[in-house]
Coordinates of N, CA, C and O in Angstrom, one line a residue:
P1 N 0.9 -1.2 -0.1 CA -0.1 0.0 0.0 C 1.0 1.1 -0.2 O 0.3 2.2 -0.8
G2 N 1.6 1.2 0.7 CA 2.8 2.3 0.8 C 4.0 2.6 0.0 O 3.9 1.8 -1.0
L3 N 4.8 3.2 0.1 CA 6.1 3.6 -0.7 C 7.1 1.8 -0.3 O 7.0 1.6 0.7
P4 N 7.6 1.6 -1.4 CA 8.1 0.2 -1.3 C 9.5 0.5 -0.3 O 9.9 1.5 -0.3
S5 N 10.0 -0.3 0.8 CA 11.1 0.0 1.4 C 12.1 -0.4 0.7 O 12.7 -1.4 0.2
L6 N 12.9 0.7 0.6 CA 14.5 0.4 -0.3 C 15.5 0.4 0.9 O 15.5 1.2 1.9
P7 N 16.4 -0.5 0.6 CA 17.6 -0.6 1.4 C 18.5 0.5 1.5 O 18.8 1.2 0.2
L8 N 18.8 1.2 2.8 CA 19.7 2.7 2.6 C 20.8 2.4 3.2 O 21.0 1.7 4.1
P9 N 21.9 3.1 2.7 CA 23.2 3.2 3.3 C 23.1 3.6 4.6 O 22.4 4.1 5.3
Q10 N 24.4 3.2 5.6 CA 24.4 3.5 6.9 C 24.3 5.0 7.1 O 23.5 5.4 8.1
E11 N 24.9 5.8 6.3 CA 24.7 7.4 6.4 C 23.4 7.7 6.7 O 23.0 8.4 7.4
A12 N 22.6 7.5 5.3 CA 21.4 7.6 5.3 C 20.2 7.2 6.3 O 19.5 8.1 6.7
M13 N 20.7 6.2 6.8 CA 20.0 5.5 7.9 C 20.1 6.9 9.2 O 19.3 6.9 9.9
A14 N 21.2 6.7 9.4 CA 21.8 7.8 10.7 C 21.0 9.1 10.4 O 20.7 9.4 11.4
H15 N 21.1 9.6 9.2 CA 20.7 10.9 8.9 C 18.9 10.7 9.1 O 18.6 11.8 10.0
A16 N 18.4 9.9 8.8 CA 17.0 9.4 9.0 C 16.7 9.6 10.0 O 15.5 10.4 10.7
E17 N 17.2 8.8 10.8 CA 17.1 8.9 12.9 C 16.9 9.9 13.4 O 16.2 10.3 14.2
R18 N 18.0 10.8 12.9 CA 18.3 12.0 13.4 C 17.4 12.8 13.1 O 16.7 13.8 13.9
F19 N 16.9 12.9 11.9 CA 15.9 14.2 11.5 C 14.6 13.4 12.2 O 14.1 14.4 12.7
A20 N 14.2 12.4 12.3 CA 13.1 11.8 12.9 C 12.8 12.4 14.7 O 12.2 13.0 14.9
E21 N 14.1 12.2 15.2 CA 14.3 13.0 16.5 C 14.1 14.2 16.5 O 13.3 14.6 17.4
E22 N 14.7 15.2 15.8 CA 14.6 16.1 16.0 C 13.3 17.0 15.4 O 12.5 18.0 15.9
W23 N 12.5 16.1 14.3 CA 11.0 16.7 14.2 C 10.1 16.5 15.1 O 9.3 17.2 15.4
A24 N 10.3 15.2 16.2 CA 9.3 14.8 17.0 C 9.5 16.2 18.2 O 8.8 16.3 18.7
R25 N 11.0 16.4 18.4 CA 11.0 17.3 19.6 C 10.9 18.8 19.1 O 11.2 19.5 18.3
P26 N 9.9 19.4 20.0 CA 9.4 21.0 19.7 C 10.7 21.5 19.9 O 11.4 21.8 21.0
T27 N 11.0 22.7 18.9 CA 12.0 23.8 19.1 C 11.2 25.1 19.0 O 10.6 25.1 18.4
Y28 N 11.7 25.9 19.8 CA 11.0 27.0 20.0 C 12.2 28.5 19.6 O 12.0 29.4 19.8
A29 N 13.5 27.7 19.9 CA 14.8 28.7 19.4 C 15.2 28.5 18.5 O 14.9 27.6 17.6
P30 N 15.9 29.2 17.7 CA 16.7 28.8 16.3 C 17.4 28.0 16.3 O 18.3 27.9 17.3
T31 N 17.9 27.4 15.2 CA 18.5 26.2 15.5 C 19.9 26.2 15.3 O 21.0 25.7 15.8
R32 N 20.7 27.2 14.9 CA 22.0 27.9 14.6 C 22.0 28.7 15.8 O 21.3 29.9 16.0
D33 N 23.1 28.8 16.5 CA 23.4 29.5 17.4 C 24.1 30.8 16.8 O 25.4 31.0 16.2
L34 N 23.9 31.9 17.0 CA 24.4 33.2 16.7 C 25.6 34.0 17.4 O 25.1 34.1 18.5
P35 N 26.6 34.2 17.0 CA 27.9 34.5 18.0 C 27.3 36.0 18.6 O 26.6 36.6 17.7
L36 N 27.9 36.3 19.8 CA 27.4 37.6 20.4 C 28.6 38.4 20.4 O 28.4 39.6 20.3
D37 N 29.8 37.8 19.6 CA 31.0 38.8 19.7 C 30.8 39.5 18.2 O 31.5 40.5 17.8
G38 N 29.5 39.5 17.2 CA 29.4 40.1 16.0 C 30.3 39.6 14.9 O 30.6 40.4 13.8
G39 N 30.6 38.2 15.1 CA 31.4 37.7 14.0 C 30.9 37.0 12.7 O 29.6 37.7 12.6
S40 N 31.1 36.0 12.3 CA 30.1 35.4 11.3 C 28.8 35.0 11.8 O 28.9 34.7 13.2
S41 N 28.1 34.9 10.9 CA 26.5 34.5 11.4 C 26.3 33.3 11.7 O 25.3 32.8 12.2
G42 N 27.4 32.1 11.6 CA 27.4 31.1 11.8 C 26.8 30.1 10.3 O 26.5 28.8 10.4
W43 N 26.3 30.7 9.4 CA 25.9 30.3 8.3 C 27.3 29.9 7.5 O 27.7 30.8 7.4
P44 N 26.8 28.9 6.3 CA 27.9 29.0 5.3 C 28.2 29.7 4.4 O 27.3 30.8 4.3
E45 N 29.4 29.9 4.0 CA 30.0 31.2 3.3 C 28.9 31.4 1.8 O 28.6 30.1 1.4
G46 N 28.2 32.3 1.4 CA 27.7 32.3 0.3 C 26.2 32.2 0.5 O 25.7 32.5 -0.5
V47 N 25.9 32.0 1.6 CA 24.3 32.2 1.8 C 23.9 33.2 2.4 O 24.5 33.8 3.7
D48 N 23.0 34.0 1.9 CA 22.3 35.5 2.2 C 21.3 35.1 3.0 O 20.1 35.0 2.5
V49 N 21.0 35.4 4.3 CA 20.1 35.0 5.0 C 19.3 36.3 5.3 O 18.1 36.3 5.5
A50 N 19.7 37.4 5.1 CA 19.1 38.9 5.4 C 18.1 39.1 4.5 O 16.8 39.3 4.5
T51 N 18.4 38.6 3.0 CA 17.5 39.2 1.8 C 17.2 37.8 1.3 O 18.0 37.4 0.3
P52 N 15.9 37.6 1.4 CA 15.6 36.4 0.2 C 15.6 36.7 -1.1 O 15.3 37.7 -1.6
S53 N 15.9 35.5 -2.1 CA 15.7 35.9 -3.3 C 14.2 36.2 -3.9 O 13.1 35.0 -3.2
I54 N 14.2 37.1 -4.5 CA 12.5 37.5 -5.1 C 12.5 37.2 -6.6 O 13.1 37.8 -7.1
D55 N 11.6 36.3 -6.9 CA 11.4 36.3 -8.6 C 10.3 37.4 -8.8 O 9.1 37.4 -8.4
P56 N 11.2 38.3 -9.7 CA 10.1 39.6 -10.4 C 8.9 38.8 -10.9 O 7.8 39.5 -10.8
A57 N 8.7 37.5 -11.5 CA 7.6 37.2 -12.2 C 6.6 36.6 -11.4 O 5.3 36.4 -11.9
S58 N 6.9 36.4 -9.9 CA 5.8 35.6 -8.9 C 4.8 36.6 -8.8 O 5.1 37.8 -8.6
P59 N 3.4 36.0 -8.6 CA 2.5 37.1 -8.3 C 2.4 37.4 -6.8 O 2.2 38.7 -6.6
S60 N 3.3 37.0 -5.8 CA 3.5 37.5 -4.6 C 4.6 38.6 -4.6 O 4.1 39.4 -3.5
S61 N 5.3 38.9 -5.5 CA 6.0 40.0 -5.5 C 5.5 41.1 -6.2 O 6.2 42.0 -6.3
A62 N 4.1 41.1 -6.3 CA 3.6 42.4 -6.9 C 3.4 43.3 -6.0 O 3.6 43.3 -4.7
P63 N 3.4 44.9 -6.3 CA 3.7 45.6 -5.3 C 2.4 45.9 -4.2 O 1.0 45.7 -4.9
L64 N 2.3 46.4 -3.3 CA 1.4 46.5 -2.3 C 0.3 47.6 -2.8 O 0.8 48.5 -3.1
Q65 N -0.7 47.3 -2.3 CA -1.8 48.4 -2.5 C -1.8 49.4 -1.7 O -1.8 48.9 -0.2
A66 N -2.3 50.3 -1.7 CA -2.4 51.4 -0.2 C -3.8 51.0 0.5 O -4.8 50.5 -0.1
V67 N -3.7 51.0 1.7 CA -4.8 51.2 2.6 C -5.9 52.0 2.3 O -5.7 53.6 2.1
K68 N -7.0 51.6 2.0 CA -8.1 52.9 2.0 C -8.5 53.7 3.0 O -8.3 53.1 4.2
R69 N -8.7 55.0 2.9 CA -8.8 55.8 4.1 C -10.2 55.6 4.7 O -10.9 55.0 4.0
T70 N -10.2 55.8 5.9 CA -11.4 55.7 6.7 C -12.6 56.8 6.3 O -13.9 56.4 6.1
F71 N -12.2 58.1 6.0 CA -13.3 58.8 5.6 C -13.6 59.2 4.0 O -12.5 59.1 3.2
Q72 N -14.8 58.6 3.9 CA -15.1 58.4 2.2 C -16.2 59.6 2.1 O -17.6 59.2 2.4
P73 N -16.3 60.9 1.9 CA -17.5 61.7 2.2 C -18.5 61.4 1.4 O -18.5 61.0 -0.2
S74 N -19.9 61.5 2.0 CA -20.9 61.6 1.1 C -21.8 62.1 1.9 O -22.1 62.6 2.7
T75 N -22.3 63.3 0.8 CA -23.1 64.6 1.3 C -24.3 63.8 1.7 O -25.2 64.4 2.8
V76 N -24.9 62.8 0.9 CA -26.2 62.3 1.4 C -26.2 61.6 3.1 O -27.1 62.0 4.1
R77 N -25.2 60.8 3.0 CA -24.7 60.2 4.2 C -24.4 61.3 5.7 O -25.2 61.3 6.8
R78 N -24.0 62.4 5.5 CA -23.9 63.5 6.2 C -24.7 64.4 6.6 O -25.3 64.4 7.7
K79 N -25.9 64.6 5.5 CA -27.2 65.0 5.8 C -28.5 64.3 6.7 O -28.9 64.8 7.5
R80 N -28.0 62.8 6.3 CA -29.0 61.9 7.0 C -28.3 61.9 8.6 O -29.4 61.9 9.4
Q81 N -27.5 62.2 8.9 CA -26.8 61.9 9.9 C -26.9 63.5 11.0 O -27.3 63.4 12.2
H82 N -26.4 64.3 10.3 CA -26.1 65.5 11.0 C -26.9 66.6 10.5 O -26.6 67.9 10.8
G83 N -28.1 66.5 10.0 CA -28.9 67.5 9.1 C -29.6 67.9 10.0 O -30.1 67.8 11.4
F84 N -30.1 69.2 9.4 CA -31.3 70.2 10.3 C -32.3 69.3 10.8 O -33.0 69.6 12.1
L85 N -33.2 68.5 9.9 CA -34.1 67.8 10.4 C -33.7 66.8 11.2 O -34.7 66.5 12.0
V86 N -32.9 66.2 11.1 CA -32.7 65.2 12.1 C -32.5 65.8 13.5 O -32.9 65.1 14.6
R87 N -31.6 67.1 13.4 CA -31.4 67.8 15.0 C -32.7 67.8 15.4 O -32.9 67.5 16.5
K88 N -33.7 68.5 14.8 CA -34.8 69.0 15.2 C -35.8 68.0 15.6 O -36.6 67.9 16.5
R89 N -35.5 66.9 15.1 CA -36.6 65.3 15.3 C -36.4 65.2 16.9 O -37.4 64.6 17.5
S90 N -35.4 65.1 17.5 CA -34.9 65.0 19.0 C -35.0 65.8 20.0 O -34.4 66.8 19.3
K91 N -34.9 65.4 21.0 CA -34.6 66.5 22.4 C -33.0 66.8 22.2 O -32.9 68.1 22.4
D92 N -32.3 65.7 22.1 CA -30.8 66.1 22.3 C -30.6 67.0 21.1 O -29.6 67.8 21.4
G93 N -31.1 66.6 19.8 CA -30.4 67.2 18.6 C -31.1 68.9 18.7 O -30.6 69.6 18.2
R94 N -32.2 69.1 19.3 CA -32.5 70.4 19.8 C -31.8 71.2 20.6 O -31.3 72.7 20.1
D95 N -31.2 70.3 21.6 CA -30.3 70.9 22.6 C -28.9 71.3 21.7 O -28.5 72.6 22.3
I96 N -28.7 70.5 20.7 CA -27.3 70.7 20.1 C -27.6 72.2 19.4 O -26.8 73.0 19.5
M97 N -28.6 71.9 18.8 CA -28.8 73.4 18.0 C -29.1 74.5 18.7 O -28.4 75.8 18.5
K98 N -29.7 74.6 19.9 CA -29.7 75.5 20.8 C -28.4 76.2 21.2 O -28.1 77.3 21.4
R99 N -27.4 75.1 21.9 CA -26.1 75.5 22.3 C -25.3 76.3 21.0 O -24.6 77.1 21.1
R100 N -25.5 75.8 20.0 CA -24.7 76.4 18.7 C -25.4 77.8 18.6 O -24.6 78.6 18.0
F101 N -26.6 77.6 18.6 CA -27.2 79.3 18.5 C -27.0 80.2 19.3 O -26.6 81.2 19.2
L102 N -26.6 79.7 20.8 CA -26.3 80.6 22.0 C -24.9 81.0 21.6 O -24.3 82.2 22.2
K103 N -24.2 80.0 21.2 CA -22.5 80.2 21.2 C -22.4 81.4 19.7 O -21.2 81.8 19.7
G104 N -23.3 81.4 18.8 CA -23.3 82.4 17.5 C -22.8 81.8 16.5 O -22.2 82.4 15.9
R105 N -23.1 80.4 16.3 CA -22.4 79.7 15.3 C -23.5 80.1 13.9 O -24.5 80.2 14.3
K106 N -22.7 80.3 12.8 CA -23.6 80.6 11.8 C -24.1 79.5 11.1 O -25.5 79.6 10.9
R107 N -23.8 78.4 11.2 CA -24.5 76.9 10.8 C -25.1 76.5 11.9 O -24.1 75.8 13.1
L108 N -26.5 76.0 12.3 CA -27.0 75.4 13.4 C -26.4 73.8 13.2 O -26.3 73.1 13.9
S109 N -26.7 73.1 12.0 CA -26.5 72.0 11.4 C -25.8 72.0 10.2 O -25.7 72.8 9.7
C110 N -25.3 70.8 9.8 CA -24.8 70.8 8.4 C -25.8 70.9 7.2 O -27.1 70.8 7.3

């Protein structure tokens, strides 16, 4: 049913056993110890771990889109929420217009 078991050389068996042990043990720290003296990074020469290679043709490297701003002005929505008729309809709205009138505002509502 599964893959046929092939005879493996002694080195491959040792590697497979070590891999199985490391795989079963949870690790929360990086596997390579970084030196504190600022020397080499511990990685083999020629390996650049700081900047991964990016394929310009891949869709994941497409430029990021800007985040949409929260204020999208609409006259209709503004009037429905802050308009004169809405303010006049409730006691709190009338109080708002009264305070604005007493303060001397030119516009009592939007």
